[in-house]
Short mmCIF file of C-alpha atoms and ligand atoms in Angstrom, two decimals:
data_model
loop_
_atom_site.label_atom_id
_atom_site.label_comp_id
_atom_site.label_asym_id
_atom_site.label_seq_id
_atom_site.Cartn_x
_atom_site.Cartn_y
_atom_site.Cartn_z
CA UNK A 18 7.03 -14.58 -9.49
CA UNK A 19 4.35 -11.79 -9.38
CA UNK A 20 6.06 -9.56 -9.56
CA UNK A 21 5.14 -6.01 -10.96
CA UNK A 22 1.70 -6.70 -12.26
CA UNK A 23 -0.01 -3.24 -11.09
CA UNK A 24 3.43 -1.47 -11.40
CA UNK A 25 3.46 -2.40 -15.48
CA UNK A 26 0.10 -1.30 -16.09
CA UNK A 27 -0.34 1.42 -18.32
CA UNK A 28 -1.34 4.20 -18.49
CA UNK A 29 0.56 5.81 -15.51
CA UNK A 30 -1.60 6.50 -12.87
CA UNK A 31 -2.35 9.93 -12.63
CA UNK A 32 -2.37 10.11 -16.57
CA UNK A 33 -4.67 10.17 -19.76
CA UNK A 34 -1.75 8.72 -21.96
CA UNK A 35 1.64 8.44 -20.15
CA UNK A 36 2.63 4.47 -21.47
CA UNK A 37 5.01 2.66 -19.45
CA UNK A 38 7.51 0.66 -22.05
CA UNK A 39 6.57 -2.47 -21.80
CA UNK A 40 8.60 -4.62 -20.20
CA UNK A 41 7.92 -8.28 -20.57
CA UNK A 42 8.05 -10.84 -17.58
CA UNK A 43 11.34 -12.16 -18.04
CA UNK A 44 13.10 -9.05 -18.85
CA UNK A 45 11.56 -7.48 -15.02
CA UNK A 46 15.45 -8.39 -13.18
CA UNK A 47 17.82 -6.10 -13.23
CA UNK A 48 20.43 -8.47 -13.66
CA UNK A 49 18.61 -9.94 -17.35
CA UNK A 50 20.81 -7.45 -20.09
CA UNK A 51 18.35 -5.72 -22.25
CA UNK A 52 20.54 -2.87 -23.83
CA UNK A 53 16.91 -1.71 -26.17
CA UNK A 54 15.13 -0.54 -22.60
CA UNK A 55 14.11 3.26 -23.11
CA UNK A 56 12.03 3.28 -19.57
CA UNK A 57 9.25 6.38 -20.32
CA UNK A 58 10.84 9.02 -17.99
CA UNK A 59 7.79 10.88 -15.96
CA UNK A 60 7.78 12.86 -12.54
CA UNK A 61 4.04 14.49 -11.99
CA UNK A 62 3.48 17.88 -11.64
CA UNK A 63 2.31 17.97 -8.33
CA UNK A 64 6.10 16.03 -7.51
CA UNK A 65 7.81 18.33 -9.20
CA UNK A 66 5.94 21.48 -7.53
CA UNK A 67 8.11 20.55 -4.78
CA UNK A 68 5.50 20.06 -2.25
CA UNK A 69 7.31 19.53 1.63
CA UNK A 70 6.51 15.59 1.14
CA UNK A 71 8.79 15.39 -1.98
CA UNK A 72 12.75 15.06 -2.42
CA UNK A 73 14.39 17.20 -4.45
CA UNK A 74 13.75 17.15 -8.58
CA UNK A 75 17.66 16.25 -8.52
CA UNK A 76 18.37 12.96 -6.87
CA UNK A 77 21.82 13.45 -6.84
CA UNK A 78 21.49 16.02 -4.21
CA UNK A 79 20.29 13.26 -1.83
CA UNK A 80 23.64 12.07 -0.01
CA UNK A 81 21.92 9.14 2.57
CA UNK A 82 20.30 6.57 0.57
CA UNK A 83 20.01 3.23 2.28
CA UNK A 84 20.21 5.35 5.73
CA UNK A 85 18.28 7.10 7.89
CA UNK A 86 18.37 10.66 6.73
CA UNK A 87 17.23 13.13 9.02
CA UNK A 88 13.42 12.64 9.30
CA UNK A 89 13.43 10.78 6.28
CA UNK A 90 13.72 7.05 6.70
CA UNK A 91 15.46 6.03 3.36
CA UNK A 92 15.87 2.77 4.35
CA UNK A 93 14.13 -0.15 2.50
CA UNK A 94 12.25 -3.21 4.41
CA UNK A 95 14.13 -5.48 1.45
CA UNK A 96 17.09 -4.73 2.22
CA UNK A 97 20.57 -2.34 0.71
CA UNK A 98 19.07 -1.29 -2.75
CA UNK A 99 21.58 -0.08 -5.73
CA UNK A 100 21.79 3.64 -6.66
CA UNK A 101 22.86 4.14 -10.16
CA UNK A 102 26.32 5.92 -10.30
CA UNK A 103 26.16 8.52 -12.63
CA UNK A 104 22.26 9.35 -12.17
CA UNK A 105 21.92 8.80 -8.37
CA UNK A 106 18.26 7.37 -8.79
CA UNK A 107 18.26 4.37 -6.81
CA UNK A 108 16.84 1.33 -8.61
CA UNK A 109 13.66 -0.14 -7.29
CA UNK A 110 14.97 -3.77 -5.66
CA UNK A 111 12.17 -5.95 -8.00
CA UNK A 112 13.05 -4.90 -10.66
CA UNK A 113 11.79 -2.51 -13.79
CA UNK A 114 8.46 -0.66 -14.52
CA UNK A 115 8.80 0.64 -17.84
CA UNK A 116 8.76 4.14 -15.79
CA UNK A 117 11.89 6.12 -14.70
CA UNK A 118 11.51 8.96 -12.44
CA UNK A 119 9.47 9.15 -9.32
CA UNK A 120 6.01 9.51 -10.97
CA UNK A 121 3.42 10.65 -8.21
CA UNK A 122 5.89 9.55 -5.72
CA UNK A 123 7.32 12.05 -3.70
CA UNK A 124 10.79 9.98 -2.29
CA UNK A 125 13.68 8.93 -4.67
CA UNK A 126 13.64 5.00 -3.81
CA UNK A 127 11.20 3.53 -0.54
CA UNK A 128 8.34 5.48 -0.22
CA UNK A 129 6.88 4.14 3.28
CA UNK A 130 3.28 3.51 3.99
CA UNK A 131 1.17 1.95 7.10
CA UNK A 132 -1.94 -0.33 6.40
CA UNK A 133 -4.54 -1.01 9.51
CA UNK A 134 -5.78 -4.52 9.16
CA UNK A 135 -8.95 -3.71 11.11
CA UNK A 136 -11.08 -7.09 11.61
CA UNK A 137 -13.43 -8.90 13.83
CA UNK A 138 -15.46 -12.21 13.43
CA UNK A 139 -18.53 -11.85 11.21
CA UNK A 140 -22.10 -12.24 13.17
CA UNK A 141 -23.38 -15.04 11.39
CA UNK A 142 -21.12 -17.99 10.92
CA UNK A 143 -21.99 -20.62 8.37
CA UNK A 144 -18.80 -22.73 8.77
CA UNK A 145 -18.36 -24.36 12.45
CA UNK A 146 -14.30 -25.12 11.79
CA UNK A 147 -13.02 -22.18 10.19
CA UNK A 148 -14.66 -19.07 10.69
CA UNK A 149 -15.24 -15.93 8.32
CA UNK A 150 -13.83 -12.83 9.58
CA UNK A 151 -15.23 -9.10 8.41
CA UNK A 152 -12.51 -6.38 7.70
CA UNK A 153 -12.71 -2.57 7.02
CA UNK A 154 -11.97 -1.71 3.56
CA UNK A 155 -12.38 1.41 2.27
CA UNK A 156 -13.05 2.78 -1.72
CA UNK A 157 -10.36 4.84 -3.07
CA UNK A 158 -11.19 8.42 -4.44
CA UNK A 159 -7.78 7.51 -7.06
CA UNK A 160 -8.84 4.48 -8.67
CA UNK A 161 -12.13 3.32 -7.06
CA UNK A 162 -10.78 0.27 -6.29
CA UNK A 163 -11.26 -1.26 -2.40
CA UNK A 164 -8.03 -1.27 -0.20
CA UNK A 165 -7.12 -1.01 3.02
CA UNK A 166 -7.49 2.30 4.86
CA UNK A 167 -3.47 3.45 4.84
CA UNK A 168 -1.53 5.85 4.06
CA UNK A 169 2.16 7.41 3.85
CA UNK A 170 4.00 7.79 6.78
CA UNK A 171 4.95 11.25 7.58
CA UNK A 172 8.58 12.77 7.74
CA UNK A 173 9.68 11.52 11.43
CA UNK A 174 6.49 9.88 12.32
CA UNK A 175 6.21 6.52 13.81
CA UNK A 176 4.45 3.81 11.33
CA UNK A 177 2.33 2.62 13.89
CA UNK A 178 1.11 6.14 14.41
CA UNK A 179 0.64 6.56 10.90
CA UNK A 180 -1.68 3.51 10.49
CA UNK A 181 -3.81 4.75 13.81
CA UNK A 182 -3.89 8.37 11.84
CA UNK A 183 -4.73 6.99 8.89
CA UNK A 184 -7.92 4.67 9.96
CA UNK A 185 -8.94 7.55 11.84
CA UNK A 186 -9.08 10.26 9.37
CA UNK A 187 -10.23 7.47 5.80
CA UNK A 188 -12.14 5.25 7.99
CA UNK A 189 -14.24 7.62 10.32
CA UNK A 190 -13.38 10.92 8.78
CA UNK A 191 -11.63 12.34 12.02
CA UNK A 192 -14.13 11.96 14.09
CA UNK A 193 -12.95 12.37 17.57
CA UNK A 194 -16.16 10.22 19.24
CA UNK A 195 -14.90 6.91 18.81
CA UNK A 196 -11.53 7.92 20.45
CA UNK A 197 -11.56 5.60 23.37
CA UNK A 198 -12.67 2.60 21.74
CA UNK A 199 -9.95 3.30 18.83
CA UNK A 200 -7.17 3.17 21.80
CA UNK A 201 -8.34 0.17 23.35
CA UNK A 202 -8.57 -1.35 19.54
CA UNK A 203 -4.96 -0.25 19.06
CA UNK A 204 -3.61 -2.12 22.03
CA UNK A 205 -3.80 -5.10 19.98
CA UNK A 206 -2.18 -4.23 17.26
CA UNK A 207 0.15 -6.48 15.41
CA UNK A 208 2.33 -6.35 13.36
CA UNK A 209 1.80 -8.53 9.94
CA UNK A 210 3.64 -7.74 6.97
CA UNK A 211 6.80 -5.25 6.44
CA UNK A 212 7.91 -5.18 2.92
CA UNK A 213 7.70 -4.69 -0.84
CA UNK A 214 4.71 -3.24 -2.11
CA UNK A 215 3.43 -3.61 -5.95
CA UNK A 216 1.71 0.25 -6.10
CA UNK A 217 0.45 1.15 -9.54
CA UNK A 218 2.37 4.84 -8.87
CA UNK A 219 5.88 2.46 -8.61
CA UNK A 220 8.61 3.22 -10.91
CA UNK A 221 12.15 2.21 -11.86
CA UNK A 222 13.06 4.86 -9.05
CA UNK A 223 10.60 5.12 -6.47
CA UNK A 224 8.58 2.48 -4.35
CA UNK A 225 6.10 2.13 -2.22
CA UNK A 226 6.95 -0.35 0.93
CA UNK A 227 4.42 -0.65 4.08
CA UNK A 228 4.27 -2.24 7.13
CA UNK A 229 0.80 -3.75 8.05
CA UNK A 230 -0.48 -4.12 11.46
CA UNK A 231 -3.11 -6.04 12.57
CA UNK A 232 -6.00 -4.89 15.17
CA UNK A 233 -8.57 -7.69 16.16
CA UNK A 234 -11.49 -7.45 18.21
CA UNK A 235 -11.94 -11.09 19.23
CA UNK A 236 -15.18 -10.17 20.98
CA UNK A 237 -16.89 -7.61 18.79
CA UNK A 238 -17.19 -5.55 21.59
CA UNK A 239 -14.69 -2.98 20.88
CA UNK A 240 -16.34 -2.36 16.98
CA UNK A 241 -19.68 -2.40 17.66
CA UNK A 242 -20.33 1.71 18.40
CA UNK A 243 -17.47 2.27 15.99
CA UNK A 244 -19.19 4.87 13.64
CA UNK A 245 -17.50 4.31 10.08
CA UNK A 246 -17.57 7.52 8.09
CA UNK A 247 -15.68 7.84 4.90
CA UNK A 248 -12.73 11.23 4.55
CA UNK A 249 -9.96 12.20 3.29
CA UNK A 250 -8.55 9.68 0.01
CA UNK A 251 -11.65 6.99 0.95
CA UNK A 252 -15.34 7.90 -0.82
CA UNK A 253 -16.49 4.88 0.94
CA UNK A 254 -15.67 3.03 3.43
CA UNK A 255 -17.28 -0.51 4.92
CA UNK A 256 -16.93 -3.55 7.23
CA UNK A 257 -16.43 -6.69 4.42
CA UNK A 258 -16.94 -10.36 5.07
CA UNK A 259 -14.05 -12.54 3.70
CA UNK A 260 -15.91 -15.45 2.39
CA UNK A 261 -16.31 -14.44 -1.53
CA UNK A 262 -13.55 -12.73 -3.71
CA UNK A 263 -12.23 -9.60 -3.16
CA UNK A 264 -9.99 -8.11 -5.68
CA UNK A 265 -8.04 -5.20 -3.93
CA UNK A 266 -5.47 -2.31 -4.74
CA UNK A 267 -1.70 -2.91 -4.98
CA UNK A 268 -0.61 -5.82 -2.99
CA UNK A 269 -3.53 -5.65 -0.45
CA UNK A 270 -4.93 -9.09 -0.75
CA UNK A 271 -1.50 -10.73 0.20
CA UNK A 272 -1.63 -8.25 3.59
CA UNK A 273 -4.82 -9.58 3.78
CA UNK A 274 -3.97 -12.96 3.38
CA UNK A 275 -2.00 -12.75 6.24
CA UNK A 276 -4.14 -11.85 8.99
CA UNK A 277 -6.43 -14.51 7.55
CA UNK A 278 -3.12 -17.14 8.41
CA UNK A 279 -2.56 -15.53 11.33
CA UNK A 280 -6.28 -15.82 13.30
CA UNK A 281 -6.85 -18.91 11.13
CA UNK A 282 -9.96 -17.78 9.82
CA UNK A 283 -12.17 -19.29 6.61
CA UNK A 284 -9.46 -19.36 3.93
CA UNK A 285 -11.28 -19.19 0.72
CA UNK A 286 -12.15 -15.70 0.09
CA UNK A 287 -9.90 -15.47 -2.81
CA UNK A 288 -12.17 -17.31 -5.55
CA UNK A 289 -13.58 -16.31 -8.90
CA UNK A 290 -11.48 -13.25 -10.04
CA UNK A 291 -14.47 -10.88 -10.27
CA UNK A 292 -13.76 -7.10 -8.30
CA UNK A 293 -14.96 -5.95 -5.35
CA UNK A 294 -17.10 -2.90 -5.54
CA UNK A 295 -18.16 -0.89 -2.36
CA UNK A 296 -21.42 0.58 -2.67
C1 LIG B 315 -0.29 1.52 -0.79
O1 LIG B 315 -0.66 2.88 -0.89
C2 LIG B 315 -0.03 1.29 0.67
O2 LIG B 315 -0.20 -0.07 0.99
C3 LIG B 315 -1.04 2.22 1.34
O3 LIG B 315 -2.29 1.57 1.51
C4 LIG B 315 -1.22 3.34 0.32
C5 LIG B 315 -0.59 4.63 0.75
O4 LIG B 315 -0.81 5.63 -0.19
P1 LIG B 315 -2.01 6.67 -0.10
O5 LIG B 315 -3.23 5.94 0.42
O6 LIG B 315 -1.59 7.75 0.84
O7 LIG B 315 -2.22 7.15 -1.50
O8 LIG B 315 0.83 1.24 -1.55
MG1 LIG B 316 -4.61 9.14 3.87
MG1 LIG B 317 -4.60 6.43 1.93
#
């Protein structure tokens, strides 16, 4: 269940008019027969330049799916995925997008991400039982939707690095000030969510998957000189109370939803279906 919704969307991403076929809900599985689906096959320029993030234009010159290659982690939080065997391209694990080709991804199958799940309690507290927690979302430059400050994990990096480099350069535009306070925030980070992630750039053949970690400051102390300062992919960036509805890029919400669980903090911040906008 809910699966693909921002990965069926059309048009692709980066595109005026690039349609994904439309692939109805039941036909998503693999394993449902559907011998009329002509996937729209797109790679974007900028993936095709060949830019040192990117895989080669051929997938069949990739020899380590499902491994470990070099500094290139091709392995997939969901487990073994199939790789078609006269094509190469593996086969994204939930299913199909109506795309085929990597799109603005640069990886042939798991592209891998890191999400910082920033929060801290909000000042005032209306509700005595549960209380509301504030997180730091940022706007994206791409599709000015709010998300979570991450970002792609580098070729050999660490993910938990990644999410620390990531907050720091979207979330307070490199700025080296708050550099103590950041490592003391990082101590408590957590790990939330590994997985599957429903990316509007996902396509037949490339994926994004993310691990989430969670940093709390229980006391407020460690947040309160934190100077946010949008940069890099972020035009905005902002500390947001979870106790109204917040509509967020990709699968955000659910990561979100989890640290909620997690501190047991106020629960309904998912209500009436209307966006968030950062202004
Ligand atoms: C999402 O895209 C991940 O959850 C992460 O937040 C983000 C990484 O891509 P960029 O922000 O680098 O575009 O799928
Ligand atoms: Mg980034
Ligand atoms: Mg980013």
């Amino acid at each position: 269940a809910n699966i693909h919704i921002k990965a069926r969307k059309s048009p692709y991403s980066d595109t005026q008019n690039t349609q994904r076929f439309p692939v109805p809900d039941e036909k998503v599985p693999w394993n449902v027969d559907w011998s009329d689906y002509k996937p729209t096959e797109y790679t974007s320029p900028i993936v095709l330049k060949n830019p040192p993030w990117a895989d080669d234009c051929d997938a069949k010159k990739i020899k380590k799916f499902n491994q470990v290659d070099g500094q290139v982690d091709r392995t997939s939080y969901t487990g073994s995925y199939e790789v078609d065997g006269e094509t190469n391209r593996p086969k994204n694990p939930q299913g199909r997008t109506g795309l085929s080709g990597r799109g603005l991804l640069g990886r042939w199958g798991p592209n891998h991400a890191g999400d910082p799940l920033v929060t801290r309690w909000a000042k005032d507290q209306h509700n005595d039982k549960q209380k509301v927690l504030e997180i730091v979302l940022i706007r994206r430059k791409d599709t000015g939707e709010s998300a979570l400050p991450g970002g792609m994990v580098d070729a050999g990096e660490h993910v938990s690095v990644a999410i620390k480099r990531e907050f720091i350069e979207e979330a307070m535009n490199s700025n080296a000030d708050g550099a103590q306070l950041i490592d003391e925030l990082f101590k408590t980070a957590t790990s939330v969510y590994k997985g599957y992630i429903d990316d509007p750039r996902n396509t037949d053949n490339a994926w994004m998957e993310s691990e989430a970690m969670n940093m709390h400051d229980e006391t407020g102390e460690l947040t309160k000189y934190l100077k946010l300062e949008a940069g890099d992919d972020a035009a905005k960036v902002k500390w947001v109370r979870l106790d109204c509805d917040h509509r967020l890029y990709a699968s955000h919400e659910k990561l979100i939803q989890a640290v909620v669980t997690k501190l047991g903090a106020y629960e309904y911040w998912h209500g009436d279906g209307s966006a968030t906008k950062l202004n």
